[in-house]
XYZ file of N, CA and C in Angstrom:
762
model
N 32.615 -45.636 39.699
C 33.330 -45.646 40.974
C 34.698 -45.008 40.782
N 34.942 -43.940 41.470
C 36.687 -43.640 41.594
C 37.225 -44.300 42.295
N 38.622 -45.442 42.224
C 39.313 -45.832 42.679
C 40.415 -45.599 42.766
N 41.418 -45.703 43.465
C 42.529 -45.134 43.881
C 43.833 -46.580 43.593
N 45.065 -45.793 43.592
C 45.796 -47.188 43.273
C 47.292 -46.234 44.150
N 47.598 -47.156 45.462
C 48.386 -46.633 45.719
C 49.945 -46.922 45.645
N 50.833 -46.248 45.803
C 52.280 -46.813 45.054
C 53.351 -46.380 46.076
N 53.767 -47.274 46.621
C 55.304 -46.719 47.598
C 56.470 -47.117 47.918
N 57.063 -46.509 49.156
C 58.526 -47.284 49.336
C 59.099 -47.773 50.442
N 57.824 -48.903 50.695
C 58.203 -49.890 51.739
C 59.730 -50.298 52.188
N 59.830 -49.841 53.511
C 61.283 -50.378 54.283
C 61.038 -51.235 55.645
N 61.463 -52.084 56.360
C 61.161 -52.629 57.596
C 60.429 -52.304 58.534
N 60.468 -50.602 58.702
C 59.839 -50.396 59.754
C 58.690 -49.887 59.803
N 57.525 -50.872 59.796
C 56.208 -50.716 60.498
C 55.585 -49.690 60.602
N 56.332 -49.359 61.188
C 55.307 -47.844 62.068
C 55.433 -46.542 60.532
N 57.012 -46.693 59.782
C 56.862 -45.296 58.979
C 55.964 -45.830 57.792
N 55.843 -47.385 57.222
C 55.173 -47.703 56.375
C 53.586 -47.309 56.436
N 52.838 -47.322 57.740
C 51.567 -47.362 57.733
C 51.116 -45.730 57.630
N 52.206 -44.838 57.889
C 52.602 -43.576 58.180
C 52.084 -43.016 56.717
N 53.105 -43.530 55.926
C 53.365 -43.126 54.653
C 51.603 -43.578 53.757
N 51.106 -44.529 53.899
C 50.412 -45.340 53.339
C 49.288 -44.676 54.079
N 48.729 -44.149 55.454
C 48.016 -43.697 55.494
C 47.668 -41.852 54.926
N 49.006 -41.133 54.678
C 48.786 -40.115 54.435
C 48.290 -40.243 52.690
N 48.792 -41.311 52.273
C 48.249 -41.483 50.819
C 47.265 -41.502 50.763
N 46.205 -43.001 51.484
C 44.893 -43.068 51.497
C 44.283 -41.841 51.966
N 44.256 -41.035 52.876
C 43.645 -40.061 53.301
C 43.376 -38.938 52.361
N 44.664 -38.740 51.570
C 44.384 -37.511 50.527
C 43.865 -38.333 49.223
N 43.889 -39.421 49.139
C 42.815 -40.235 48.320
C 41.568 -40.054 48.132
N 41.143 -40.403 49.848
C 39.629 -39.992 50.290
C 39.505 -38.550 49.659
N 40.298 -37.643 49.969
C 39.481 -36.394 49.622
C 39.458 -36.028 48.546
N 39.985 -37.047 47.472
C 39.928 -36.701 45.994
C 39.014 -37.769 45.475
N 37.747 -38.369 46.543
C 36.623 -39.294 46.132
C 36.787 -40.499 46.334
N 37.768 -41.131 46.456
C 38.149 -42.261 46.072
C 37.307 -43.503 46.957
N 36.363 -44.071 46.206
C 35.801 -45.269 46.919
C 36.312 -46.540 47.539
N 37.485 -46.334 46.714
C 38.156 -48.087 46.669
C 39.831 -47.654 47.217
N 41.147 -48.307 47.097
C 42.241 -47.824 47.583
C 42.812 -49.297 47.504
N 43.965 -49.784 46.648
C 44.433 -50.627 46.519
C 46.071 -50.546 46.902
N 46.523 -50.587 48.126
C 47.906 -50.826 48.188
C 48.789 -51.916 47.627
N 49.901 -51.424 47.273
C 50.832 -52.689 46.933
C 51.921 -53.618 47.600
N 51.758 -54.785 47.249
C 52.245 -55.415 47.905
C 53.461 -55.428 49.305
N 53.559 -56.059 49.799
C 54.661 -55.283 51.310
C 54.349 -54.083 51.648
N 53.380 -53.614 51.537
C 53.295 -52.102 51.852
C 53.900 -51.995 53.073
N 53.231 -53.204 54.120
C 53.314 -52.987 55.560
C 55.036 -53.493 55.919
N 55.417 -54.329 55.327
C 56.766 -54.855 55.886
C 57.794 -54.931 54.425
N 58.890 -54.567 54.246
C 59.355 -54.834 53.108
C 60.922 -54.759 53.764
N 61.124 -56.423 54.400
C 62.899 -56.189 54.505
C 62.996 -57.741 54.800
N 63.898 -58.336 55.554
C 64.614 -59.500 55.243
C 63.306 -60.747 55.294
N 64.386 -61.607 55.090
C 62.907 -63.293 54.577
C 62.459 -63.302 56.092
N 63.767 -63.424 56.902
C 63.906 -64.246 58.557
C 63.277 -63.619 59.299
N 63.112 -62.742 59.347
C 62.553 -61.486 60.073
C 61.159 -61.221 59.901
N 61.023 -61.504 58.602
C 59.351 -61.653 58.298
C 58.758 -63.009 58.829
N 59.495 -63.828 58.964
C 58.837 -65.194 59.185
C 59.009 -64.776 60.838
N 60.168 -64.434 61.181
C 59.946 -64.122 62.936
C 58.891 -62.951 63.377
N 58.649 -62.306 62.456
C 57.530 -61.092 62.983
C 56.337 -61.307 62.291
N 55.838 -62.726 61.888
C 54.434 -62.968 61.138
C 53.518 -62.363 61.999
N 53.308 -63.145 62.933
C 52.278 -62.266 64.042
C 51.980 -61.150 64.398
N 53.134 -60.505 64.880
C 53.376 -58.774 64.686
C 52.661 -57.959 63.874
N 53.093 -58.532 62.595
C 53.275 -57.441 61.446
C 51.783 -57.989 61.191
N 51.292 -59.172 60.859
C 49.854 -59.695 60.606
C 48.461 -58.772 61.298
N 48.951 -59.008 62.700
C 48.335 -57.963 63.853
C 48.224 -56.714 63.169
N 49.392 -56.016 63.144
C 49.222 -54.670 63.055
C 48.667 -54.118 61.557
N 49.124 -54.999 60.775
C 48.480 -54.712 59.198
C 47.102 -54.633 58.912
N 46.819 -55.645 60.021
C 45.464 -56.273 59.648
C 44.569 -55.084 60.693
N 45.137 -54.599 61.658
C 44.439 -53.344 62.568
C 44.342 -51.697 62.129
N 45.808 -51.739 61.353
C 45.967 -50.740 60.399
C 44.773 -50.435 59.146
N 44.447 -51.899 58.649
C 43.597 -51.424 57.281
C 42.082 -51.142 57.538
N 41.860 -52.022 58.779
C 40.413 -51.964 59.642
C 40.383 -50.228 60.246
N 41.334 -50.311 60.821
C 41.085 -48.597 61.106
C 40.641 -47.415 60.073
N 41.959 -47.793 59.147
C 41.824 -46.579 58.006
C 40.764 -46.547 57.409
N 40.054 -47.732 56.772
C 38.988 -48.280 56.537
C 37.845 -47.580 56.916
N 37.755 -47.603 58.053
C 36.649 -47.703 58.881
C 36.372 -45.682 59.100
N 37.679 -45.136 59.573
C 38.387 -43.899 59.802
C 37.909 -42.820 57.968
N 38.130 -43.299 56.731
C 38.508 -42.650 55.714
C 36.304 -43.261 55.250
N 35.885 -44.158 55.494
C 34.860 -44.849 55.197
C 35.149 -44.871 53.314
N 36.368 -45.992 53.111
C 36.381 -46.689 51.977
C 36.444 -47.823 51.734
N 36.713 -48.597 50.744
C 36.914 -50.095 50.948
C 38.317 -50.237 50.818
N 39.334 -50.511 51.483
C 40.972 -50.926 50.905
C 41.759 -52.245 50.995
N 42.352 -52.283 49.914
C 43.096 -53.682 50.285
C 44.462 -53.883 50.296
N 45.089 -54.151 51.325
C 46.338 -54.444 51.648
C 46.635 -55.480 50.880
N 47.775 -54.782 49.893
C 47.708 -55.735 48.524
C 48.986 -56.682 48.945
N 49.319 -57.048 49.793
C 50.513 -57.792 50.292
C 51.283 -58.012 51.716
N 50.904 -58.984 52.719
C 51.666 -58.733 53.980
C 51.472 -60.376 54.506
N 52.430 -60.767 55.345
C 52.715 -62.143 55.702
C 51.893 -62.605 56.972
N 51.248 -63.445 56.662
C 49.960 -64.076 57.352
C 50.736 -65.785 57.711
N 50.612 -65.716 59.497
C 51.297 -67.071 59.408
C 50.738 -68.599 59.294
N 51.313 -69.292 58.560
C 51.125 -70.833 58.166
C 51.594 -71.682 59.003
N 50.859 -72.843 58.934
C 51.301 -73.812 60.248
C 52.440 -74.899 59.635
N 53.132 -74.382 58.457
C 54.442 -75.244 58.164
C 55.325 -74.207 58.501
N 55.303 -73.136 59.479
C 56.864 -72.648 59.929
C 56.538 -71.300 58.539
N 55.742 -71.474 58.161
C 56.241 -69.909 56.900
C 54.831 -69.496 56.672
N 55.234 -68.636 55.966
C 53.631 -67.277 56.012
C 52.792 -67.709 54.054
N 51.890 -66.781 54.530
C 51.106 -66.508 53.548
C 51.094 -64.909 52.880
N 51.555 -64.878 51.733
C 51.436 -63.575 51.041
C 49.973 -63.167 50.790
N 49.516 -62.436 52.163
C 47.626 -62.287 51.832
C 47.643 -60.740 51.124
N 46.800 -61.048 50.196
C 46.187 -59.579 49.864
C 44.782 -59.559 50.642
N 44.591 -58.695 51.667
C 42.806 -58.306 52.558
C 42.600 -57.369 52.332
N 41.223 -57.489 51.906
C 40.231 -56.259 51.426
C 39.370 -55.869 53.235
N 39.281 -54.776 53.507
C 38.404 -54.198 54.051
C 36.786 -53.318 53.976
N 36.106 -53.610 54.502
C 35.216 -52.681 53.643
C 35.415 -51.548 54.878
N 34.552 -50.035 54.775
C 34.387 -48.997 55.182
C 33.756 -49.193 55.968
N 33.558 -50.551 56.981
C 32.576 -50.615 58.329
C 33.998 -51.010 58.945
N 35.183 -51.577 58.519
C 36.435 -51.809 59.025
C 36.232 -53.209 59.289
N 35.429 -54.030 58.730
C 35.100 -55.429 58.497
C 35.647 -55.815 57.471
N 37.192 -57.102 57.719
C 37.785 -58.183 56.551
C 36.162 -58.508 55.737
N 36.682 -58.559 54.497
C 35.174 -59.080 53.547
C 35.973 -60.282 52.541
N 37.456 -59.966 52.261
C 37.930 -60.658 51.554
C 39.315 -61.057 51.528
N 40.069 -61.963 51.405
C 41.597 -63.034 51.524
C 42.018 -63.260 50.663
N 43.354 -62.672 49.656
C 43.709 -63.856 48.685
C 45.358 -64.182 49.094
N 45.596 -65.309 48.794
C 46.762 -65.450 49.414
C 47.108 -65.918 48.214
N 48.622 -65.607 47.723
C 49.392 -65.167 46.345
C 49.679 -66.787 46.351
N 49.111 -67.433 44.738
C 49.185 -68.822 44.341
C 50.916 -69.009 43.841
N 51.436 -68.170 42.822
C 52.493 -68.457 42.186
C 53.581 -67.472 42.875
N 54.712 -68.241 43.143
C 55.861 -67.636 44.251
C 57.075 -67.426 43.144
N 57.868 -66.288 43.880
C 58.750 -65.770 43.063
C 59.836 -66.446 43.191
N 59.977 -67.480 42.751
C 61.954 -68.474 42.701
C 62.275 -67.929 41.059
N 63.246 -66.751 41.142
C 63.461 -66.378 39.565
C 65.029 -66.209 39.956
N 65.984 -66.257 39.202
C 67.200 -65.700 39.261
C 66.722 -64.729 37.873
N 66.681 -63.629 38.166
C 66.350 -62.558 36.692
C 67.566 -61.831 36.008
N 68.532 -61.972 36.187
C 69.638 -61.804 35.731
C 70.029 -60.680 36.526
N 69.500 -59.872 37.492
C 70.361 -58.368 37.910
C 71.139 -58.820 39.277
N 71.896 -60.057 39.355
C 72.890 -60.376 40.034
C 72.164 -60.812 41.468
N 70.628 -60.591 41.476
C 70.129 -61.197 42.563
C 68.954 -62.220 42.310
N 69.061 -63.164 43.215
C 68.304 -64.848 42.941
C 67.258 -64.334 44.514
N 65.479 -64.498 43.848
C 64.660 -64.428 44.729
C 64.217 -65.867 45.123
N 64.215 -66.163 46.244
C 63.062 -67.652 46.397
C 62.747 -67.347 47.541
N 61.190 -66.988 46.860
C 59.959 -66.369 47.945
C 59.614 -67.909 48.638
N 59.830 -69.002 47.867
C 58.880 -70.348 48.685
C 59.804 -70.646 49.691
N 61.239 -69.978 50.351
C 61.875 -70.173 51.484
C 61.160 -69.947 52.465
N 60.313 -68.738 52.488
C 59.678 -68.340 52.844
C 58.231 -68.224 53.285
N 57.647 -68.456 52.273
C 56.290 -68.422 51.718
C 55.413 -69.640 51.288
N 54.651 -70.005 51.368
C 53.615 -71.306 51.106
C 52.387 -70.510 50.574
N 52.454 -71.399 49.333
C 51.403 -70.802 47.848
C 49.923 -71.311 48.114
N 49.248 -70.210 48.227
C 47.944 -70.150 48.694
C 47.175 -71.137 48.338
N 46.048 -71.388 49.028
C 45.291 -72.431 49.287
C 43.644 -72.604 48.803
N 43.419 -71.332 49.701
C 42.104 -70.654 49.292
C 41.898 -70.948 47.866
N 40.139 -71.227 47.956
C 39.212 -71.319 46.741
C 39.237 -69.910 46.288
N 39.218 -69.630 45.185
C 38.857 -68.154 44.260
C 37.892 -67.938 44.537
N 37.464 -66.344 45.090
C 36.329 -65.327 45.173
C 36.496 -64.193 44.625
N 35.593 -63.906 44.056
C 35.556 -62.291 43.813
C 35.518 -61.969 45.103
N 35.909 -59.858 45.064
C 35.596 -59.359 45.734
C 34.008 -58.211 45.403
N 32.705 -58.697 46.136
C 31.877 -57.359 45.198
C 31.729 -56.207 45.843
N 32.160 -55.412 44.861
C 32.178 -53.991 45.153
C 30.848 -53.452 44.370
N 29.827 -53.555 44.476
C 28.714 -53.136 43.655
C 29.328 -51.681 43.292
N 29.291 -51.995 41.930
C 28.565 -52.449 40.695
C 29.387 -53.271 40.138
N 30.950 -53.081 40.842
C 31.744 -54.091 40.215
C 32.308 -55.321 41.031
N 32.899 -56.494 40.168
C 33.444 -57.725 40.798
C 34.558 -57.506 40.194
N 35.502 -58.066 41.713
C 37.194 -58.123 41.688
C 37.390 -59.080 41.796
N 38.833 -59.298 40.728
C 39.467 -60.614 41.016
C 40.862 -59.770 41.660
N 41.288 -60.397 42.567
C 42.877 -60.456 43.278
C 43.330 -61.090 42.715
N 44.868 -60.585 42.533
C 46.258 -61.426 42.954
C 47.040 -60.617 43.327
N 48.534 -61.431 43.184
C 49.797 -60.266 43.438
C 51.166 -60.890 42.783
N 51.607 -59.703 42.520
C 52.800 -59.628 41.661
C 52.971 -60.653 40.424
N 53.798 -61.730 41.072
C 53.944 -62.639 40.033
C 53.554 -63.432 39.540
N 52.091 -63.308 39.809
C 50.960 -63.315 39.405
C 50.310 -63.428 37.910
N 51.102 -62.371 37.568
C 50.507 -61.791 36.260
C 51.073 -62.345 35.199
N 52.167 -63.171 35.445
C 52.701 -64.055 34.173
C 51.922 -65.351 33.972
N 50.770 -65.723 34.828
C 49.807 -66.895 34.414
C 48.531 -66.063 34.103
N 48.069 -66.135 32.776
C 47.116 -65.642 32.291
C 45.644 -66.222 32.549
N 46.066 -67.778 32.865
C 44.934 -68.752 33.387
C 43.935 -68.048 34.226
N 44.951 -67.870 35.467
C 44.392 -66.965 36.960
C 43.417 -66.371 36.426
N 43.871 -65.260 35.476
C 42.938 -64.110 34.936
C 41.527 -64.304 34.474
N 41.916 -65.375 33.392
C 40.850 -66.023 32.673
C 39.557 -66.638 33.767
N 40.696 -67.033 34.258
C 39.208 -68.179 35.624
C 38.325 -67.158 36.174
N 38.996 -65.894 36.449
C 38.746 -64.809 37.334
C 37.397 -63.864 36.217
N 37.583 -63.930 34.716
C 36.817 -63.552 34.469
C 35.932 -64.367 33.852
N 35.733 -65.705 33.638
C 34.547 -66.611 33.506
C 33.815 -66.549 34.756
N 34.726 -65.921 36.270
C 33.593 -65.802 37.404
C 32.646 -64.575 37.407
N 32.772 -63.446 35.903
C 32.366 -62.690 36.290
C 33.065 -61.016 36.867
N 34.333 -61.432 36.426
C 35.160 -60.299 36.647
C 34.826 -58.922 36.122
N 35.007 -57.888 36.750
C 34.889 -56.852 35.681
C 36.156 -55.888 35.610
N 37.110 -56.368 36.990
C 38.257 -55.357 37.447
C 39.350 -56.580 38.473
N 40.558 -56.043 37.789
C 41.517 -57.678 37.948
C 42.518 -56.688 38.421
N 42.890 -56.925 39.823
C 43.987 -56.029 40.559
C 45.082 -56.733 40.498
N 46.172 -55.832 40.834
C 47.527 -56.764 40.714
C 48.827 -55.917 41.750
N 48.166 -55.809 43.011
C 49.255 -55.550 43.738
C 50.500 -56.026 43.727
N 51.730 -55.132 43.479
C 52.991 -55.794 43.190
C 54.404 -55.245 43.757
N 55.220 -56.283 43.385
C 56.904 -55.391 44.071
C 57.928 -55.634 42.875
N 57.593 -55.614 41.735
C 58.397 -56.233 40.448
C 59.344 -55.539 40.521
N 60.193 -56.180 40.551
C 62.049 -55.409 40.217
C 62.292 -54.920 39.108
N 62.919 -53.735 39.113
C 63.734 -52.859 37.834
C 63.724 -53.338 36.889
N 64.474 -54.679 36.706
C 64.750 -55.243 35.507
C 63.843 -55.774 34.923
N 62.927 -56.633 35.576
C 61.693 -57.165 34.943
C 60.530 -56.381 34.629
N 60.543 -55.294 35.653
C 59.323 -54.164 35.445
C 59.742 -53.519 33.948
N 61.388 -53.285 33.611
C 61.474 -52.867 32.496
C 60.879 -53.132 31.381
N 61.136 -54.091 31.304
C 61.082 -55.056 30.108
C 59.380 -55.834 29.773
N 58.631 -55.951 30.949
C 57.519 -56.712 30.618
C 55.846 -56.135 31.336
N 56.462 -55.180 32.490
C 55.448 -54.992 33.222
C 54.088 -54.261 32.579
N 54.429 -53.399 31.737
C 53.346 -52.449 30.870
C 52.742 -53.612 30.153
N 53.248 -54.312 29.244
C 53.270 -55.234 28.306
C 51.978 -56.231 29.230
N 52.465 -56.928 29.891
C 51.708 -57.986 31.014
C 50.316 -57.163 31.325
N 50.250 -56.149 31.873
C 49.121 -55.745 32.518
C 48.389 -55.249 31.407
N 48.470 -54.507 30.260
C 48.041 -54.001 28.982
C 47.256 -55.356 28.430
N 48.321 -56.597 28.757
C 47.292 -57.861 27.881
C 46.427 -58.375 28.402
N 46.736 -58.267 30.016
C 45.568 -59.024 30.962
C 44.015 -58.096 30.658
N 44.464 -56.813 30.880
C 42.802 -55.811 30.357
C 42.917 -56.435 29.046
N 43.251 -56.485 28.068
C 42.858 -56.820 26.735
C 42.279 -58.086 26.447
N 42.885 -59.092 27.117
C 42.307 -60.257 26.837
C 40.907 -60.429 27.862
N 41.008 -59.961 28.914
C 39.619 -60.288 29.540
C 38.409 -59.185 29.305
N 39.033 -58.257 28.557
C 38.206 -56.723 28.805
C 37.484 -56.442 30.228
N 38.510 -56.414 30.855
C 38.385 -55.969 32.502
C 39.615 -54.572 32.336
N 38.984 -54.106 33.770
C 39.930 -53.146 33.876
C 40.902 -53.681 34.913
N 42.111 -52.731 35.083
C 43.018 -53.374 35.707
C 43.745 -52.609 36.350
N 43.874 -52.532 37.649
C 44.586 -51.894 39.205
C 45.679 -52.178 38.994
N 46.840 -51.664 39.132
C 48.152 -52.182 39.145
C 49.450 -51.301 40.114
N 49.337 -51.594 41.961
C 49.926 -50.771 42.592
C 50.661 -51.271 42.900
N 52.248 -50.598 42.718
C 53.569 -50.911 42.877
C 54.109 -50.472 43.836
N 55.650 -50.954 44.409
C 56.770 -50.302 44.837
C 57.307 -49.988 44.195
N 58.290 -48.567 44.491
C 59.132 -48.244 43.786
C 60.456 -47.651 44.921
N 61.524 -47.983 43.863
C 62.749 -47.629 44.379
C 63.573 -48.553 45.294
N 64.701 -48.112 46.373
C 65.664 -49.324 46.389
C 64.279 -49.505 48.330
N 65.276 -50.898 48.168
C 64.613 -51.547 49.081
C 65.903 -52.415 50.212
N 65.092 -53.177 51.542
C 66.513 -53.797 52.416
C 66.933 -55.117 51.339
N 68.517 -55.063 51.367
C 69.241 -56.093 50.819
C 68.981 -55.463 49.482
N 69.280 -53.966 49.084
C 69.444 -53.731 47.676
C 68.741 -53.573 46.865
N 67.430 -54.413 46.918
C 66.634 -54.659 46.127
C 66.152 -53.484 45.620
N 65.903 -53.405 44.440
C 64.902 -51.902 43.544
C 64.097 -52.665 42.761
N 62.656 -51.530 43.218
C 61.578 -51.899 42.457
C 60.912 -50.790 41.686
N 60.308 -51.459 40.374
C 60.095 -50.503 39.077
C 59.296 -49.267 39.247
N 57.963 -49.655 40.178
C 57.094 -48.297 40.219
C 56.368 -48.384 39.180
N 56.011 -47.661 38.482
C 54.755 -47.385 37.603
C 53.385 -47.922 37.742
N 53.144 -47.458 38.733
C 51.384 -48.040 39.018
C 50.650 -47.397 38.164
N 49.871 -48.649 37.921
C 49.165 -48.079 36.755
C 47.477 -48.304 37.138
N 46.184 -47.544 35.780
C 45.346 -47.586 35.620
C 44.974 -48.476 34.374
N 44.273 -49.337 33.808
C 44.317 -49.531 32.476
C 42.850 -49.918 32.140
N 42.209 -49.465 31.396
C 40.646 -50.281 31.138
C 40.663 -51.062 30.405
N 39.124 -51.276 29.821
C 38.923 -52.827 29.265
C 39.606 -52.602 28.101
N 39.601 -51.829 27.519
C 40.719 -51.724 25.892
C 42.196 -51.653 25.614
N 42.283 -51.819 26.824
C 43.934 -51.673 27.198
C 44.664 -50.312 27.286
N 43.946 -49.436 27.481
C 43.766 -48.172 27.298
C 44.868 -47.395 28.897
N 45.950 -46.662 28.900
C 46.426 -46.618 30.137
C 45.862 -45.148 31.065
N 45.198 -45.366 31.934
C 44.345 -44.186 32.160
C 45.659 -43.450 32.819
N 45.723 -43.815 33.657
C 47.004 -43.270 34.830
C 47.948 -43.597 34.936
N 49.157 -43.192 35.407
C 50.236 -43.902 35.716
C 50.613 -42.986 36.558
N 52.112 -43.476 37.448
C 52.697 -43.105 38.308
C 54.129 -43.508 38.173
N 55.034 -42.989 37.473
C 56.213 -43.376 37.156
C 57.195 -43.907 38.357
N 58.318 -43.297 38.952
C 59.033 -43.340 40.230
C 58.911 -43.213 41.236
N 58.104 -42.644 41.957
C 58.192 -42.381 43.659
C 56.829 -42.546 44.156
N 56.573 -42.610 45.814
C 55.358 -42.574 46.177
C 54.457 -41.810 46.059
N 53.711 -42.115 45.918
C 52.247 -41.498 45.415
C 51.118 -42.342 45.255
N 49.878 -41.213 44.507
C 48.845 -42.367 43.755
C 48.215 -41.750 42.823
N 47.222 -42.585 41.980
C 46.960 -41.986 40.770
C 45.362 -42.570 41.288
N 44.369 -41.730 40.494
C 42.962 -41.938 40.575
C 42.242 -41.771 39.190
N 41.583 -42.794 39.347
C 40.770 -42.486 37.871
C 39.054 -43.271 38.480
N 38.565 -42.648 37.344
C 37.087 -43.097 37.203
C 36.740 -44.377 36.462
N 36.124 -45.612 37.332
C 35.856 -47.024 36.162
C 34.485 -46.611 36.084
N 33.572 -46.985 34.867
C 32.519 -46.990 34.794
C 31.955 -48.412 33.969
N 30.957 -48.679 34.326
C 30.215 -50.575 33.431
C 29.977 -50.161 32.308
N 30.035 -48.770 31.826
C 29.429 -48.347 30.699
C 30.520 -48.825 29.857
N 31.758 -48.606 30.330
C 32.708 -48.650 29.193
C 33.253 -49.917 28.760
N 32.875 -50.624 30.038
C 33.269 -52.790 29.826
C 31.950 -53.175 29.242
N 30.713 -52.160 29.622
C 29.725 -52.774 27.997
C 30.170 -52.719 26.454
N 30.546 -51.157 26.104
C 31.499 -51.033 25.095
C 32.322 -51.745 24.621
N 33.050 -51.931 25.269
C 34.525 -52.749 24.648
C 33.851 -54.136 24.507
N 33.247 -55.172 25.542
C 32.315 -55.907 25.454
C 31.650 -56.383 24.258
């Protein structure tokens, strides 16, 4: 299967995000691409308050956006991050898969929330915001392969991973928005061990660059197979990278 991993630079407004994100997927499609994994906030990326006041909105339109393109490009994609509202006053960080009939097939809503002060002079607490998912674990099947979801900060519990591949995993995505400083220092490292320890391959689509309230994020979306092997990458700016997974090669390493 060629899959696609897309990487950008989500800002508040709606309309240029789906803009940007659809001209990606589209020239995706024409370079094969079966699958199309956006990263996290693709659709909304600006203040906490504003997201919690435009859950509905932005939920609506994200969720009409990926069904279209979907349906429009005939691939499977998943909106690797956008705020789905909760009945305690705050949202859900859902990653939704679409398939190419423009039919939701799959939900994960992000378990572990970002409360980090990381030292670059800014303190995140996503659970102001956000309420840590609920949902039972599913793969997603993409014949020939099974996906496990998550997102972002995510990837520092290795458990997740593990559970994900005693279900049968063969490909462990990790839509994300990791900041500069932490992407520096750990992000290659993290995703390199998750393929290694499960011998799955591993999706890894980022933001990159500055963001509302300052924020900068690392970029480097990556490809990685079951050997830890880095097929693709995408250093700084929007774009995407495509590579070929095959079962042949998670028999191998296997």
């Amino acid at each position: 299967m060629r899959v696609a991993v897309i990487q950008m630079n989500s800002q508040s407004d709606t309309g240029h995000n789906f803009e940007s994100a659809e001209m990606l997927l589209s020239n995706a499609s024409k370079q094969g691409a079966a699958y199309a994994l956006l990263p996290e906030n693709f659709a909304f990326f600006g203040g906490e308050q504003e997201k919690i006041h435009k859950a509905d909105e932005i939920h609506a339109a994200a969720a009409g956006f990926l069904s279209r393109t979907a349906k429009k490009l005939g691939m499977t994609i998943t909106g690797g991050g956008f705020p789905v509202p909760a009945e305690t006053g705050k949202v859900f960080n859902a990653a939704v898969t679409f398939s190419p009939e423009g039919i939701e097939i799959h939900r994960y809503d992000k378990l572990h929330l970002f409360d980090v002060s990381p030292g670059d002079n800014v303190s995140y607490q996503e659970s102001r915001s956000t309420k840590a998912g609920e949902r039972e674990l599913a793969l997603i099947d993409l014949k020939p392969f099974r996906v496990g979801m998550t997102v972002c900060y995510d990837i520092r519990f290795p458990a997740l991973y593990r559970k994900y591949a005693l279900m049968g995993a063969d490909v462990l995505c990790v839509p994300a928005a990791f900041t500069k400083l932490t992407g520096a220092a750990h992000w290659h490292s993290l995703l390199r061990a998750r393929a290694i320890e499960n011998t799955c391959y591993v999706l890894a689509a980022a933001q990159s660059g500055q963001h509302f309230g300052g924020r900068e994020t690392f970029g480097h979306s990556l490809i990685i197979d079951p050997w830890g092997e880095i097929m693709a990458e995408l250093p700084e700016r929007p774009g995407f990278i495509i590579a070929d997974i095959d079962t042949a090669r998670i028999r191998e390493v296997r």
